[in-house]
Amino acid sequence: MSEKSGIYPRWLWQAFALPGVVWLILLFLVPFYAVIGVAFGGVDPIFLIPVPAWNPLDWSAEAVIQTLSGFLPGGDYWAVFWRTTLYVAVALALCLLVGYPVAYYISRHARRTKSILLALLVLPFWVSYLMRMLAWVNLFAPSGYVNDFLAWSHILPDPPDWLNGNPVSVVLALVYGYIPYLILPLLAALDRIDKSLLEAARDLGASPARAFLHVTLPLSMTGVLGASVIIALPMFGDYYTPNIISGSPTTSMLGNQIDLFFHGGPQPQIGASLTLVLSLFLAVLMTYYMYSVARSTREVRDE
């Protein structure tokens, strides 16, 4: 028994987790059960509002089965599911391509400018996400700066319409909106790497590139995976970015489908079922992340 645990009662440290547990119960588990109740419930035939089924014995799986069948090839949600997956995958890859070098530079090479660069990374959080997306709408407008530059530089003499169902602008907006959430945890992971390991690799004759490939990159993979999960999970449920940047059904994502059924649609239980399916899909990704972290921790402990 440690000295601190002998001085203070054990329940004192466990009590520190109480606010977080209460927060999760009130603001996650209860609303999530409400979504389950709506998904397995019914609809008021007059007002077309959901009638949740709180008792599991009263659940009806008709809407859930109908929703699941829509994810089969050729189903109602088959195309939007793969479109969402493709958008998130491309946006995540671009975030890593841009964010990893930035985090690596700040962690390893920025000395006097590190505080300034960290402040610049946090700077986008001072402006609301909505305002930042609206700024992109102005940039991508037919007479905006992007088209003016493309026409002036003759890169694209006839610039495309970026705001009317263009998947490129939706993916770029996702990258712009979520990349700070990737860089910051990745930077923390790179900072935690013991510099003596890199010095040992260099002393053994490894070039800087080999030291990066065989030491830094493997040791940072847990951070890469964690940062990827942090931005990929909200991307899958994002609906306002496609709405603001595109607003076209050809670029709608799963979040847009959920929003459509919950606001004005005659089948809110379908929207709740879509939420459950999306949560199940994200739970699989989260499970893989937790398994990878546990395996990395076990390997480090066994070395």
Coordinates of C-alpha atoms in Angstrom, one line a residue:
M1 CA 0.0 0.0 0.0
S2 CA 1.4 3.4 -1.0
E3 CA 2.0 6.2 1.5
K4 CA -0.7 8.3 -0.1
S5 CA -3.3 5.6 0.0
G6 CA -2.5 5.1 3.7
I7 CA -3.1 8.8 4.5
Y8 CA -6.3 9.3 2.4
P9 CA -9.2 6.9 2.3
R10 CA -9.5 5.0 -1.0
W11 CA -13.0 6.2 -1.7
L12 CA -11.6 9.8 -1.9
W13 CA -9.8 9.0 -5.2
Q14 CA -12.7 7.0 -6.6
A15 CA -15.0 10.0 -5.8
F16 CA -13.1 12.1 -8.3
A17 CA -14.7 10.0 -11.0
L18 CA -18.2 10.5 -9.7
P19 CA -19.0 13.8 -11.7
G20 CA -17.9 12.1 -14.9
V21 CA -20.0 9.0 -14.2
V22 CA -23.0 11.1 -13.4
W23 CA -22.4 13.2 -16.6
L24 CA -22.3 10.0 -18.7
I25 CA -25.4 8.6 -17.2
L26 CA -27.4 11.7 -17.6
L27 CA -26.2 13.0 -20.9
F28 CA -25.2 9.8 -22.7
L29 CA -26.9 6.7 -21.4
V30 CA -30.3 8.2 -20.8
P31 CA -30.5 10.0 -24.3
F32 CA -29.1 6.8 -25.9
Y33 CA -31.9 4.7 -24.3
A34 CA -34.4 7.3 -25.5
V35 CA -33.0 6.8 -29.1
I36 CA -33.5 3.0 -28.6
G37 CA -37.0 3.6 -27.3
V38 CA -37.8 5.7 -30.4
A39 CA -36.2 3.1 -32.8
F40 CA -38.3 0.3 -31.3
G41 CA -41.4 2.4 -30.7
G42 CA -44.1 3.8 -33.0
V43 CA -45.4 7.1 -34.4
D44 CA -48.4 9.1 -33.5
P45 CA -50.8 8.8 -36.5
I46 CA -52.1 12.3 -36.2
F47 CA -49.1 14.5 -35.2
L48 CA -46.5 12.1 -36.7
I49 CA -44.3 12.5 -33.7
P50 CA -42.4 9.5 -32.2
V51 CA -44.0 7.4 -29.4
P52 CA -41.0 5.8 -27.6
A53 CA -41.4 2.3 -26.3
W54 CA -39.7 2.4 -22.9
N55 CA -40.5 -1.1 -21.9
P56 CA -38.4 -3.7 -23.8
L57 CA -41.4 -6.0 -23.8
D58 CA -43.2 -3.5 -26.0
W59 CA -40.5 -3.1 -28.6
S60 CA -41.2 -3.5 -32.2
A61 CA -38.3 -4.4 -34.4
E62 CA -40.0 -3.5 -37.7
A63 CA -38.3 -0.2 -38.3
V64 CA -34.9 -1.5 -37.2
I65 CA -35.2 -4.5 -39.6
Q66 CA -36.3 -2.2 -42.4
T67 CA -33.3 0.1 -41.8
L68 CA -30.8 -2.8 -41.7
S69 CA -32.2 -4.1 -45.0
G70 CA -31.5 -0.6 -46.5
F71 CA -27.7 -1.2 -45.9
L72 CA -27.7 -4.2 -48.2
P73 CA -26.4 -3.8 -51.7
G74 CA -29.0 -1.8 -53.7
G75 CA -30.8 -0.8 -50.6
D76 CA -31.9 2.8 -49.7
Y77 CA -28.8 3.6 -47.6
W78 CA -26.2 1.5 -49.5
A79 CA -25.0 4.5 -51.6
V80 CA -25.0 7.0 -48.8
F81 CA -23.2 4.6 -46.5
W82 CA -20.3 4.1 -48.9
R83 CA -20.3 7.8 -49.8
T84 CA -19.9 8.6 -46.1
T85 CA -17.2 6.0 -45.6
L86 CA -15.4 7.3 -48.7
Y87 CA -15.6 11.0 -47.6
V88 CA -14.4 10.2 -44.1
A89 CA -11.5 7.9 -45.4
V90 CA -10.3 10.5 -47.9
A91 CA -10.6 13.4 -45.3
L92 CA -8.8 11.3 -42.7
A93 CA -6.0 10.5 -45.1
L94 CA -5.6 14.2 -46.0
C95 CA -5.6 15.1 -42.3
L96 CA -2.8 12.7 -41.6
L97 CA -0.8 13.8 -44.7
V98 CA -1.0 17.4 -43.5
G99 CA -1.2 17.0 -39.8
Y100 CA 1.6 14.5 -39.1
P101 CA 4.4 16.6 -40.5
V102 CA 3.0 19.6 -38.7
A103 CA 2.9 17.7 -35.4
Y104 CA 6.3 16.2 -36.0
Y105 CA 7.9 19.6 -36.8
I106 CA 6.5 21.2 -33.7
S107 CA 7.5 18.3 -31.5
R108 CA 11.0 17.8 -32.8
H109 CA 12.3 21.0 -34.4
A110 CA 10.3 24.0 -33.1
R111 CA 12.0 25.4 -30.1
R112 CA 11.4 29.1 -29.5
T113 CA 8.4 29.1 -31.8
K114 CA 6.7 26.1 -30.2
S115 CA 4.4 28.2 -28.0
I116 CA 3.5 30.4 -30.9
L117 CA 2.7 27.4 -33.2
L118 CA 0.6 25.8 -30.4
A119 CA -1.3 29.0 -30.0
L120 CA -1.9 29.1 -33.8
L121 CA -3.2 25.5 -33.7
V122 CA -5.7 26.5 -31.0
L123 CA -6.7 29.7 -32.7
P124 CA -9.4 28.1 -35.0
F125 CA -11.3 27.1 -31.8
W126 CA -11.8 30.8 -31.0
V127 CA -14.2 31.0 -34.0
S128 CA -17.3 29.0 -34.1
Y129 CA -17.4 26.0 -36.5
L130 CA -20.4 27.6 -38.3
M131 CA -18.6 30.8 -39.0
R132 CA -15.6 29.0 -40.3
M133 CA -17.7 27.0 -42.7
L134 CA -19.5 30.1 -43.8
A135 CA -16.1 31.6 -44.6
W136 CA -15.5 28.7 -46.9
V137 CA -18.8 29.3 -48.6
N138 CA -17.5 32.8 -49.5
L139 CA -14.2 31.4 -50.7
F140 CA -15.8 28.7 -52.9
A141 CA -18.5 31.1 -54.3
P142 CA -18.6 31.4 -58.1
S143 CA -17.0 34.9 -57.7
G144 CA -14.9 33.9 -54.7
Y145 CA -11.2 34.0 -54.2
V146 CA -10.7 30.4 -55.1
N147 CA -12.3 30.7 -58.6
D148 CA -10.6 34.1 -59.1
F149 CA -7.2 32.6 -58.4
L150 CA -7.8 29.5 -60.6
A151 CA -8.9 31.7 -63.5
W152 CA -6.1 34.2 -63.0
S153 CA -3.4 31.5 -62.8
H154 CA -4.9 29.6 -65.8
I155 CA -4.9 26.4 -63.7
L156 CA -8.6 26.0 -64.4
P157 CA -9.8 28.7 -66.9
D158 CA -13.4 27.5 -66.3
P159 CA -13.5 26.8 -62.6
P160 CA -16.2 24.3 -61.4
D161 CA -19.1 25.0 -59.2
W162 CA -17.8 24.2 -55.7
L163 CA -21.0 24.7 -53.8
N164 CA -23.5 22.7 -55.7
G165 CA -23.0 19.0 -55.0
N166 CA -19.2 19.0 -55.4
P167 CA -17.7 16.2 -53.2
V168 CA -14.2 17.8 -53.3
S169 CA -15.4 20.9 -51.4
V170 CA -17.2 18.7 -48.8
V171 CA -14.1 16.7 -48.2
L172 CA -11.9 19.8 -48.0
A173 CA -14.3 21.4 -45.5
L174 CA -14.2 18.2 -43.4
V175 CA -10.4 18.4 -43.4
Y176 CA -10.3 22.0 -42.5
G177 CA -12.9 21.6 -39.7
Y178 CA -11.3 18.5 -38.0
I179 CA -7.6 18.7 -38.6
P180 CA -6.8 20.7 -35.3
Y181 CA -8.4 17.8 -33.4
L182 CA -5.9 15.4 -35.1
I183 CA -2.8 17.5 -34.7
L184 CA -3.1 18.2 -30.9
P185 CA -3.3 14.6 -29.6
L186 CA -0.7 13.5 -32.2
L187 CA 1.6 16.2 -31.0
A188 CA 1.1 14.9 -27.4
A189 CA 2.0 11.4 -28.6
L190 CA 5.1 12.5 -30.3
D191 CA 6.2 14.5 -27.3
R192 CA 5.9 11.4 -25.1
I193 CA 8.5 9.4 -27.2
D194 CA 11.7 9.1 -25.2
K195 CA 14.4 11.1 -27.1
S196 CA 17.0 8.7 -25.7
L197 CA 15.7 6.0 -28.1
L198 CA 16.3 8.3 -31.1
E199 CA 19.8 9.1 -29.8
A200 CA 20.5 5.4 -29.4
A201 CA 19.4 4.7 -33.0
R202 CA 21.6 7.5 -34.2
D203 CA 24.6 6.2 -32.2
L204 CA 24.1 2.8 -33.7
G205 CA 24.5 4.3 -37.2
A206 CA 20.9 4.9 -38.3
S207 CA 20.3 7.8 -40.6
P208 CA 17.7 10.4 -39.6
A209 CA 15.2 8.8 -42.1
R210 CA 15.9 5.2 -40.7
A211 CA 15.6 6.5 -37.1
F212 CA 12.2 8.0 -38.0
L213 CA 10.9 4.9 -39.9
H214 CA 12.1 2.4 -37.3
V215 CA 11.7 4.4 -34.0
T216 CA 9.5 7.5 -34.2
L217 CA 6.8 6.2 -36.6
P218 CA 6.2 2.8 -34.9
L219 CA 6.1 4.5 -31.4
S220 CA 3.7 7.2 -32.7
M221 CA 1.2 4.7 -34.2
T222 CA -0.9 4.6 -31.1
G223 CA -1.2 8.4 -31.2
V224 CA -2.0 8.2 -34.9
L225 CA -4.7 5.7 -34.3
G226 CA -6.1 7.7 -31.3
A227 CA -6.1 11.0 -33.2
S228 CA -7.8 9.2 -36.2
V229 CA -10.5 7.9 -34.0
I230 CA -11.1 11.3 -32.4
I231 CA -11.8 12.9 -35.8
A232 CA -13.3 10.0 -37.7
L233 CA -16.1 9.3 -35.2
P234 CA -17.7 12.8 -35.4
M235 CA -17.1 12.9 -39.2
F236 CA -19.3 9.9 -39.6
G237 CA -22.2 11.7 -37.9
D238 CA -21.5 15.1 -39.4
Y239 CA -24.4 16.6 -41.2
Y240 CA -24.0 20.4 -41.0
T241 CA -20.7 20.5 -43.1
P242 CA -22.3 18.9 -46.2
N243 CA -25.4 21.0 -45.6
I244 CA -23.5 24.3 -45.5
I245 CA -20.9 23.6 -48.1
S246 CA -23.1 21.7 -50.6
G247 CA -26.7 21.2 -49.6
S248 CA -27.1 18.7 -52.4
P249 CA -28.5 15.1 -52.0
T250 CA -25.6 13.9 -54.1
T251 CA -23.2 14.7 -51.3
S252 CA -25.4 13.9 -48.3
M253 CA -23.9 11.7 -45.6
L254 CA -25.5 9.4 -43.0
G255 CA -25.8 12.3 -40.6
N256 CA -28.0 14.1 -43.2
Q257 CA -30.3 11.1 -43.5
I258 CA -30.7 11.0 -39.7
D259 CA -31.4 14.7 -39.6
L260 CA -33.9 14.3 -42.4
F261 CA -35.9 11.7 -40.6
F262 CA -35.8 13.4 -37.2
H263 CA -36.8 16.9 -38.5
G264 CA -39.9 16.7 -40.6
G265 CA -39.8 13.2 -41.8
P266 CA -42.9 10.9 -41.2
Q267 CA -40.7 8.1 -39.9
P268 CA -38.6 9.3 -36.9
Q269 CA -38.1 5.7 -35.8
I270 CA -36.1 5.1 -39.0
G271 CA -33.9 8.1 -38.1
A272 CA -33.4 6.5 -34.6
S273 CA -32.6 3.1 -36.2
L274 CA -30.0 4.8 -38.5
T275 CA -28.5 6.3 -35.3
L276 CA -28.3 2.8 -33.8
V277 CA -26.7 1.3 -36.9
L278 CA -24.2 4.1 -37.1
S279 CA -23.4 3.7 -33.4
L280 CA -22.8 0.0 -33.9
F281 CA -20.5 0.6 -36.8
L282 CA -18.5 3.2 -34.8
A283 CA -18.4 0.8 -31.8
V284 CA -16.6 -1.7 -34.0
L285 CA -14.0 1.0 -34.9
M286 CA -13.7 2.0 -31.2
T287 CA -13.2 -1.6 -30.2
Y288 CA -10.4 -2.1 -32.7
Y289 CA -8.7 1.1 -31.3
M290 CA -9.0 -0.1 -27.7
Y291 CA -7.7 -3.5 -28.7
S292 CA -4.7 -1.9 -30.5
V293 CA -3.9 0.3 -27.5
A294 CA -4.1 -2.6 -25.1
R295 CA -1.8 -4.7 -27.3
S296 CA 0.7 -1.9 -27.6
T297 CA 0.7 -1.4 -23.8
R298 CA 1.2 -5.1 -23.3
E299 CA 4.1 -5.2 -25.7
V300 CA 5.8 -2.2 -24.0
R301 CA 5.3 -3.8 -20.6
D302 CA 6.7 -7.1 -21.7
E303 CA 9.9 -5.6 -23.3

